[in-house]
PDB file of C-alpha atoms in Angstrom:
ATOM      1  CA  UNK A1183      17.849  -2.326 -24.613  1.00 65.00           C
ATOM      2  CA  UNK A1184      17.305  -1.137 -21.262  1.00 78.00           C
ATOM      3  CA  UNK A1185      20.204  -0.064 -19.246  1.00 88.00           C
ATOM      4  CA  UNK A1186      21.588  -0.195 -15.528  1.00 90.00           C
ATOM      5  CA  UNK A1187      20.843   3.420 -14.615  1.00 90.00           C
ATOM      6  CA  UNK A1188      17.169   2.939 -16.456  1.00 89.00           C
ATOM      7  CA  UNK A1189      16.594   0.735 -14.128  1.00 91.00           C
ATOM      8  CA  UNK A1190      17.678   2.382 -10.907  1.00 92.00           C
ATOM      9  CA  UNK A1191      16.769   5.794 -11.711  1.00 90.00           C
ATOM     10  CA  UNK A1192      12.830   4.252 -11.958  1.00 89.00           C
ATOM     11  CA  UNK A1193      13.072   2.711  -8.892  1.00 91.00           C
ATOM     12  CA  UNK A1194      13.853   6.102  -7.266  1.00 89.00           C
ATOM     13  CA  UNK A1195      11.753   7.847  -9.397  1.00 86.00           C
ATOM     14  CA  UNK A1196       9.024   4.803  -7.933  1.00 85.00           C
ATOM     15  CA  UNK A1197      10.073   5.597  -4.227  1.00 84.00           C
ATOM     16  CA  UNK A1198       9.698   9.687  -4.415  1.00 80.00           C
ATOM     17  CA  UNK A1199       6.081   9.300  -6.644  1.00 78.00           C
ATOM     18  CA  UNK A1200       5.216   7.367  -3.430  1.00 78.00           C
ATOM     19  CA  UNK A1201       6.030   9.198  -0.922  1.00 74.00           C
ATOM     20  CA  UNK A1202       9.065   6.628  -0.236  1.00 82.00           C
ATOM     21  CA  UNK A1203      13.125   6.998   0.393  1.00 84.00           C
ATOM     22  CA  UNK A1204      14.908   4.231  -1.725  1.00 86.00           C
ATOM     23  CA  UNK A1205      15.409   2.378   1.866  1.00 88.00           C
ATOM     24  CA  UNK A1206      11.413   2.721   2.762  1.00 86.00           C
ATOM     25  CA  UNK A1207      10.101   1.722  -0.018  1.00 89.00           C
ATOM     26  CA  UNK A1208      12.688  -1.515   0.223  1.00 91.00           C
ATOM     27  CA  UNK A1209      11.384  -2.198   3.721  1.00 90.00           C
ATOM     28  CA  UNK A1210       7.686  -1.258   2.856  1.00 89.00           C
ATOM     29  CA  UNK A1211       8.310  -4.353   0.201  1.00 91.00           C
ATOM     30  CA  UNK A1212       9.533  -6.395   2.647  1.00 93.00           C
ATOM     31  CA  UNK A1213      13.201  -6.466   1.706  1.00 93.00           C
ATOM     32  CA  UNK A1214      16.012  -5.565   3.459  1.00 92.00           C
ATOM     33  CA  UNK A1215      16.140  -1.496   4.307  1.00 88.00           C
ATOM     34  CA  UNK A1216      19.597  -1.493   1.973  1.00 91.00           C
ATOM     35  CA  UNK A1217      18.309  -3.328  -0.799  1.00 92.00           C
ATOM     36  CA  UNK A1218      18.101  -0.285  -3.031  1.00 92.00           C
ATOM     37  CA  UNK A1219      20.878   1.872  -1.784  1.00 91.00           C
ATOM     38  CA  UNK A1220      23.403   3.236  -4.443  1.00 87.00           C
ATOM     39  CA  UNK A1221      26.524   1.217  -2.938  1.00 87.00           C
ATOM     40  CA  UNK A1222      24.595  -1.624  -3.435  1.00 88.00           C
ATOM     41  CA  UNK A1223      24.618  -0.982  -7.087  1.00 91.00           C
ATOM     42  CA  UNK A1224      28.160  -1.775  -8.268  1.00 90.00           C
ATOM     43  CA  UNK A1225      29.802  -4.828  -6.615  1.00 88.00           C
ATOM     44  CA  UNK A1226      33.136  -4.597  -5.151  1.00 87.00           C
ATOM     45  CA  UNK A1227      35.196  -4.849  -9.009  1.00 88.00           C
ATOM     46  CA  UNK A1228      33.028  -1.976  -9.943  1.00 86.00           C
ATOM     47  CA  UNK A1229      30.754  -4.477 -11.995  1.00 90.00           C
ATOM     48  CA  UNK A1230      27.144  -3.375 -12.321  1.00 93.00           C
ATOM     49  CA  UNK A1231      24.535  -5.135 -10.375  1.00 93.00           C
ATOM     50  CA  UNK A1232      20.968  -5.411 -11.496  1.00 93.00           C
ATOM     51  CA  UNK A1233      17.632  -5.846  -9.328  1.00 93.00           C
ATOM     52  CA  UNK A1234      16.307  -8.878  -9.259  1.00 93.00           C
ATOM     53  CA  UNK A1235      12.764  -9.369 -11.148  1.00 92.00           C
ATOM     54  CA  UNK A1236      11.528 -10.310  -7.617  1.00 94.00           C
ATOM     55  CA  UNK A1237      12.621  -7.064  -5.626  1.00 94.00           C
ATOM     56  CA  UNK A1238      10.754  -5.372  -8.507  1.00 94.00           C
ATOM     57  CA  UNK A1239       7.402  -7.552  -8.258  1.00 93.00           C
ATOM     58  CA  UNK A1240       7.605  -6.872  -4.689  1.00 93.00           C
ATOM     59  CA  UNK A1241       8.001  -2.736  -4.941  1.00 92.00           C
ATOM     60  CA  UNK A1242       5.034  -2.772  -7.419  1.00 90.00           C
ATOM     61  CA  UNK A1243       2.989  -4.674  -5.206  1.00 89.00           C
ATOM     62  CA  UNK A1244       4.074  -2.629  -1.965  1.00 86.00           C
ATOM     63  CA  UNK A1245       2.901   0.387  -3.869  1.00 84.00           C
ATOM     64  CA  UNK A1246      -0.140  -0.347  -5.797  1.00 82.00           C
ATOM     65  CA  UNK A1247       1.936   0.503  -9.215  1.00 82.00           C
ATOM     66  CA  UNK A1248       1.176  -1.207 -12.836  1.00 81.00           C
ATOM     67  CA  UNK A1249       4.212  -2.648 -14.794  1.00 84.00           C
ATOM     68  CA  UNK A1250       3.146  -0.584 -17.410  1.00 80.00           C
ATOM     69  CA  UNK A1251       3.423   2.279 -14.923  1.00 81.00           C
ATOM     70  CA  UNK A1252       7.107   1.552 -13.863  1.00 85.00           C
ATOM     71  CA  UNK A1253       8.151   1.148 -17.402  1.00 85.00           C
ATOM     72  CA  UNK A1254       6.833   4.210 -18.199  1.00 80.00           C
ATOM     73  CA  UNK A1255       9.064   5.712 -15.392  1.00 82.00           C
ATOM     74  CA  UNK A1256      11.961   3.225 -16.978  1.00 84.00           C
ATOM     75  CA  UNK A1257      11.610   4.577 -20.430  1.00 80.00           C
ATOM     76  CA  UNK A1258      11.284   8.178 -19.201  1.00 71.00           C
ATOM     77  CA  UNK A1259       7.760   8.706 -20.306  1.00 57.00           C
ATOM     78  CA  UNK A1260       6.816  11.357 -17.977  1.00 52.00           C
ATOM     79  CA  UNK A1261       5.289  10.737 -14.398  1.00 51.00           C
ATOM     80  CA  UNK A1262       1.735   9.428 -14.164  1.00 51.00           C
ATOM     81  CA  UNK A1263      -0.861  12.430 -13.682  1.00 53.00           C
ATOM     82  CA  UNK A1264      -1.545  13.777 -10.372  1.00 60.00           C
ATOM     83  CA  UNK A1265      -5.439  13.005  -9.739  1.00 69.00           C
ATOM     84  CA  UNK A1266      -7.167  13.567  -6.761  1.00 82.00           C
ATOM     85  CA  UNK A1267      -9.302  11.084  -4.649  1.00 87.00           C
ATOM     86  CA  UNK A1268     -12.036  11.007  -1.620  1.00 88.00           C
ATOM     87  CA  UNK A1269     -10.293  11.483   1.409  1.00 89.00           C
ATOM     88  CA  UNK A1270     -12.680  10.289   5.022  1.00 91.00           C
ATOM     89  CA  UNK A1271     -12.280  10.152   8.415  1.00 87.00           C
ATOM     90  CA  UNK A1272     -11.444   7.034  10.261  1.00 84.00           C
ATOM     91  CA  UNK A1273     -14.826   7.846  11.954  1.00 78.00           C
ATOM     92  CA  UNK A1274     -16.981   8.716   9.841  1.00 84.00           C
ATOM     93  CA  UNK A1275     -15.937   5.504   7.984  1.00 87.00           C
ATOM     94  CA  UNK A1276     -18.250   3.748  10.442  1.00 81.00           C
ATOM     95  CA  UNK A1277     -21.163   5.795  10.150  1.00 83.00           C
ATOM     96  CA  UNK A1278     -23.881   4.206   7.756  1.00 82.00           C
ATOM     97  CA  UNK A1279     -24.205   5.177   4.272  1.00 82.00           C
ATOM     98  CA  UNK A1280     -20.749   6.457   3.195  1.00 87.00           C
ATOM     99  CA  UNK A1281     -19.732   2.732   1.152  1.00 88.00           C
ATOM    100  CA  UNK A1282     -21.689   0.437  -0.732  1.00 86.00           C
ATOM    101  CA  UNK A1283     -21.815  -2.959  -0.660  1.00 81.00           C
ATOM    102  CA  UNK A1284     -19.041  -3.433  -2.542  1.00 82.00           C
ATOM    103  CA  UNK A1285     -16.679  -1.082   0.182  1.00 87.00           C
ATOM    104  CA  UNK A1286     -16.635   1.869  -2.047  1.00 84.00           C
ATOM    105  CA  UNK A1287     -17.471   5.650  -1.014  1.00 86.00           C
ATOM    106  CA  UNK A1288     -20.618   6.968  -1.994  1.00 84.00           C
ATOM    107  CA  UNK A1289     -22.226  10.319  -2.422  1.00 74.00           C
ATOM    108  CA  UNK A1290     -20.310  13.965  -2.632  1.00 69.00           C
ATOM    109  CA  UNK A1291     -18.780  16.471  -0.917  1.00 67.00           C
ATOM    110  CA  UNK A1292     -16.012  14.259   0.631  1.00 79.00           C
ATOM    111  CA  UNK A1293     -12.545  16.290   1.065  1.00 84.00           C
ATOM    112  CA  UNK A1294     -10.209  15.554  -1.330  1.00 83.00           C
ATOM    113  CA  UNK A1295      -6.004  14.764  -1.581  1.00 79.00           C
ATOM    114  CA  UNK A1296      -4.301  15.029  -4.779  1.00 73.00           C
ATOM    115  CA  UNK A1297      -2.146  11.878  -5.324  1.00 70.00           C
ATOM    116  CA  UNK A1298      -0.082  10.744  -8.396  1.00 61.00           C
ATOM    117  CA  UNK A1299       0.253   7.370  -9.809  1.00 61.00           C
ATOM    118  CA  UNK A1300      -2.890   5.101  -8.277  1.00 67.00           C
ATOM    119  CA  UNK A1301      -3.847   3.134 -11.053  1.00 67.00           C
ATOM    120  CA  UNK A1302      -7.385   2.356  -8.994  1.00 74.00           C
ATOM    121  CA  UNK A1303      -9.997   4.781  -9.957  1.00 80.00           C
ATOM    122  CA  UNK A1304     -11.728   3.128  -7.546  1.00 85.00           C
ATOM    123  CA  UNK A1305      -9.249   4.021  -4.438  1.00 88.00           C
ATOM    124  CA  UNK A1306      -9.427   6.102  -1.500  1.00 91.00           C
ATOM    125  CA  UNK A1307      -7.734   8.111   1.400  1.00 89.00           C
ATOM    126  CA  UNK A1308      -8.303   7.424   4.901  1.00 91.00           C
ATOM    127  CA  UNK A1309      -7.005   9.810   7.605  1.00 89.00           C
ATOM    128  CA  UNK A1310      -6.134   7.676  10.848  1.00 87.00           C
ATOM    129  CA  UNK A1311      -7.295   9.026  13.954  1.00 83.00           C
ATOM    130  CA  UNK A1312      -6.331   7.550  17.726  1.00 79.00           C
ATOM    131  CA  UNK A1313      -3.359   5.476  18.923  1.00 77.00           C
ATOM    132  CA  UNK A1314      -4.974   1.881  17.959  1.00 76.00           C
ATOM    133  CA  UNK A1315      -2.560   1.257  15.242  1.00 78.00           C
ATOM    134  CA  UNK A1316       0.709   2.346  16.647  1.00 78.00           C
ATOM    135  CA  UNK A1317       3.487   1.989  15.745  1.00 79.00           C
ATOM    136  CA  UNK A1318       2.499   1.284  12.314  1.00 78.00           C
ATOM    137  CA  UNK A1319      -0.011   4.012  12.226  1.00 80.00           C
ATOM    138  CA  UNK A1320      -0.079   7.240  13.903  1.00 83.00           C
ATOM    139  CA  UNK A1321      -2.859   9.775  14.579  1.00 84.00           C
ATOM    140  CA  UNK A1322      -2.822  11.660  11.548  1.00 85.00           C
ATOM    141  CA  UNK A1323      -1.458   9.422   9.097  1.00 85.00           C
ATOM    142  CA  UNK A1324      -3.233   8.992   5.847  1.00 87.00           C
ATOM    143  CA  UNK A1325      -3.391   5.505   4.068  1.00 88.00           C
ATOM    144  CA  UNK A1326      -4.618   5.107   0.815  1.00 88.00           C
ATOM    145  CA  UNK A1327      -7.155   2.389   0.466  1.00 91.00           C
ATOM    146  CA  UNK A1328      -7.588  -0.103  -2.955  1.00 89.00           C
ATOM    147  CA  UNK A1329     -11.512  -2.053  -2.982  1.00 89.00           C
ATOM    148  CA  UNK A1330     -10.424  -3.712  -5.975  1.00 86.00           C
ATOM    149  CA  UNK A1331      -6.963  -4.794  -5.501  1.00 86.00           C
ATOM    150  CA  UNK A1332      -6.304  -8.800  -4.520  1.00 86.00           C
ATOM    151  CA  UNK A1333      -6.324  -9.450  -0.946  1.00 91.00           C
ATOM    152  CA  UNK A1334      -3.226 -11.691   0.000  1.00 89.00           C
ATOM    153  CA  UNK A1335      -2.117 -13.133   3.071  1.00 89.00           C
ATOM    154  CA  UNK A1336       0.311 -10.478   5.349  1.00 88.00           C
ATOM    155  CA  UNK A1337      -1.818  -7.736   3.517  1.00 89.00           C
ATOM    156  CA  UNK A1338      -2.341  -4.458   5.589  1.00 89.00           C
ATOM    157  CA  UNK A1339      -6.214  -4.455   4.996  1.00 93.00           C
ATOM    158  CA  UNK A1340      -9.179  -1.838   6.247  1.00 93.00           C
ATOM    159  CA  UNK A1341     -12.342  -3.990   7.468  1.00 94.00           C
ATOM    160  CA  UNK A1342     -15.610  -2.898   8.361  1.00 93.00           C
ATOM    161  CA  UNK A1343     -17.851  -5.005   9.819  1.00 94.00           C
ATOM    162  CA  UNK A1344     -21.335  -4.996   9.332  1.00 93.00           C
ATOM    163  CA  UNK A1345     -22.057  -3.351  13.054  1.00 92.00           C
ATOM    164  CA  UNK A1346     -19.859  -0.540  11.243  1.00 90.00           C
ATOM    165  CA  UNK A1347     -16.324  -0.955  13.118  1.00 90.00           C
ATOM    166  CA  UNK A1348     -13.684  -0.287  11.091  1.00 89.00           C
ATOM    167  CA  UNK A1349     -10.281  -2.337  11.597  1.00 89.00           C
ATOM    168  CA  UNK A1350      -7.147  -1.465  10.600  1.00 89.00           C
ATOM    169  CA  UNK A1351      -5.188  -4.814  10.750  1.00 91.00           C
ATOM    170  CA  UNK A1352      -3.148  -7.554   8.706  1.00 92.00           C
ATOM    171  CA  UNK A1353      -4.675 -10.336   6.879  1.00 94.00           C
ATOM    172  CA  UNK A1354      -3.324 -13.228   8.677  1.00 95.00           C
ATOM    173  CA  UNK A1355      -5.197 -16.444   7.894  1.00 95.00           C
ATOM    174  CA  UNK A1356      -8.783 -16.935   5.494  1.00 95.00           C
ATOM    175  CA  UNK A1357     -10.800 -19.503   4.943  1.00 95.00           C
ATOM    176  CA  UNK A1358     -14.135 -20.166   3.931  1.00 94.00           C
ATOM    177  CA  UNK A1359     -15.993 -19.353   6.424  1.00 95.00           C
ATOM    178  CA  UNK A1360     -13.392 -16.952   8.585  1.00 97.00           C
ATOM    179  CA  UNK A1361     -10.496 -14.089   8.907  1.00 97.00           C
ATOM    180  CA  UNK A1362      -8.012 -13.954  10.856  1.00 97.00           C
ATOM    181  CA  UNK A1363      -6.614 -10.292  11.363  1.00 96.00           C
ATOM    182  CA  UNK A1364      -3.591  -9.698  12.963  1.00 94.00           C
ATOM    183  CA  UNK A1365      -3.349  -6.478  14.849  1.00 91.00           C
ATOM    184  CA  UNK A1366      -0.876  -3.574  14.058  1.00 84.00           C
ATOM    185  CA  UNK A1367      -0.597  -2.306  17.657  1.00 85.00           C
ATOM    186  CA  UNK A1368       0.930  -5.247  19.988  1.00 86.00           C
ATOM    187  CA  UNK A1369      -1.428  -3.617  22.955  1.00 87.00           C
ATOM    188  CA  UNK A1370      -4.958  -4.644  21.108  1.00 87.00           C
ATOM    189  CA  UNK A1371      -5.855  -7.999  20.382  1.00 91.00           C
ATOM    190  CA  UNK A1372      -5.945  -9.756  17.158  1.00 94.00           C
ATOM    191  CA  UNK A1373      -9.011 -10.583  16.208  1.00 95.00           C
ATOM    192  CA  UNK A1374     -10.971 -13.361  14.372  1.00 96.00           C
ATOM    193  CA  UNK A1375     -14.359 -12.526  12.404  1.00 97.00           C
ATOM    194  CA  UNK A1376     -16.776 -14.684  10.637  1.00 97.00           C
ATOM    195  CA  UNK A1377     -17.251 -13.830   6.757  1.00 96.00           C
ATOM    196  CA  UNK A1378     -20.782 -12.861   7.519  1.00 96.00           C
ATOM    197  CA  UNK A1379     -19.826 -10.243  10.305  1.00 96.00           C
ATOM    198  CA  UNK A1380     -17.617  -8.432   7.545  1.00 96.00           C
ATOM    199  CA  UNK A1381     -19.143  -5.874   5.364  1.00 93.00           C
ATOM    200  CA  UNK A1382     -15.877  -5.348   3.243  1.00 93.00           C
ATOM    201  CA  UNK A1383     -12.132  -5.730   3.248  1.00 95.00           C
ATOM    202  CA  UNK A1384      -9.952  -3.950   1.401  1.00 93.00           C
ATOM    203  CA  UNK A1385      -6.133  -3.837   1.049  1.00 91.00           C
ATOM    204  CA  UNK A1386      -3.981  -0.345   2.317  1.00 89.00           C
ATOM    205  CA  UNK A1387      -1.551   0.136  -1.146  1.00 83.00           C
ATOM    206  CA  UNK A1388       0.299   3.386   0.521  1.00 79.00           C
ATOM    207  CA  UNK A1389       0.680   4.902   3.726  1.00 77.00           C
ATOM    208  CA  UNK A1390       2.308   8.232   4.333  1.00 69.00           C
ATOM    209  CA  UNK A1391       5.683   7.945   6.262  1.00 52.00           C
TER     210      UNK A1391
END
């Protein structure tokens, strides 16, 4: 049976393999920033409280992590290898021949970050460069990029179109023959592109804080 500090201690143990605080990886899940602190553990009569099943779906799809990962962490397994994986430059990412069709890197020689606990062999690192995605993203920042995970609605996503711009933006709306992406930075404009303008879109599982 799986106990109360099982449970917590993973989802700190979840938070540091990620680069996270208990509190940022709460709001990087969309939950409130004290979801996860340790006074919110024990209510007021010192009875223990649990995390929901939701505020645990959420964390494991705010980081990219497998259930089979985070009870791995719960049942003290050992942490998930450290591997590493291509890292690019925002601008090269525009230049021609560094993805296939299907949005993922090709050729050698790229740099490379180590980074524990993707479960996507296919994932990669982008390094951020300009202001366009303040305050979200800052020059320098390194996000780390999943072709093959589901897109959802109010998904961070990387786009390139098929002139080669590369977007860094939220999936707003998508239908069948459009996107709507919402953009990070409140001083650019959102944009809306036609399926056939995009060469690939791919959801952002981490960012570095």
């Amino acid at each position: 049976m799986l106990s109360h500090e099982q449970i917590w201690s993973a989802i700190d143990a979840l938070a540091q393999r990620y680069g996270f605080t208990a509190s940022g990886l709460a709001r990087k899940a969309g939950l409130d920033a004290t979801t996860f602190n340790r006074s919110k553990r024990l209510g007021p009569d010192g009875r223990e409280r649990w995390p929901s099943t939701e505020s645990i779906a959420k964390i494991l799809a705010a980081t990219g992590a497998s259930l089979d990962e985070f009870m791995s962490v719960v049942m003290r397994r050992g942490p998930a290898p450290s591997r590493t994986i291509p890292l690019i430059g925002f601008a090269q990412a525009g230049s021609d021949g560094v993805f296939d069709d299907d949005g993922l890197p090709v050729g050698a020689g790229w740099e490379e970050v180590a980074f524990p606990g993707v479960a996507d062999e296919k994932a990669y690192a982008l390094e951020i460069a300009g202001d366009s995605m303040l305050p979200l993203y800052r020059d320098g920042d390194t996000i780390i990029v999943s072709p093959t995970a589901t897109v959802r609605r109010g998904d961070r996503v990387v786009v390139k179109t098929v002139e080669g711009e590369v977007l860094a933006k939220q999936l707003r709306r998508q239908t069948a023959k459009t996107v709507e992406l919402a953009s990070l930075n409140p001083e650019h404009p959102d944009r809306m592109l036609g399926l056939n303008e995009i060469a690939f879109m791919a959801r952002v599982i981490w960012a570095s804080q």
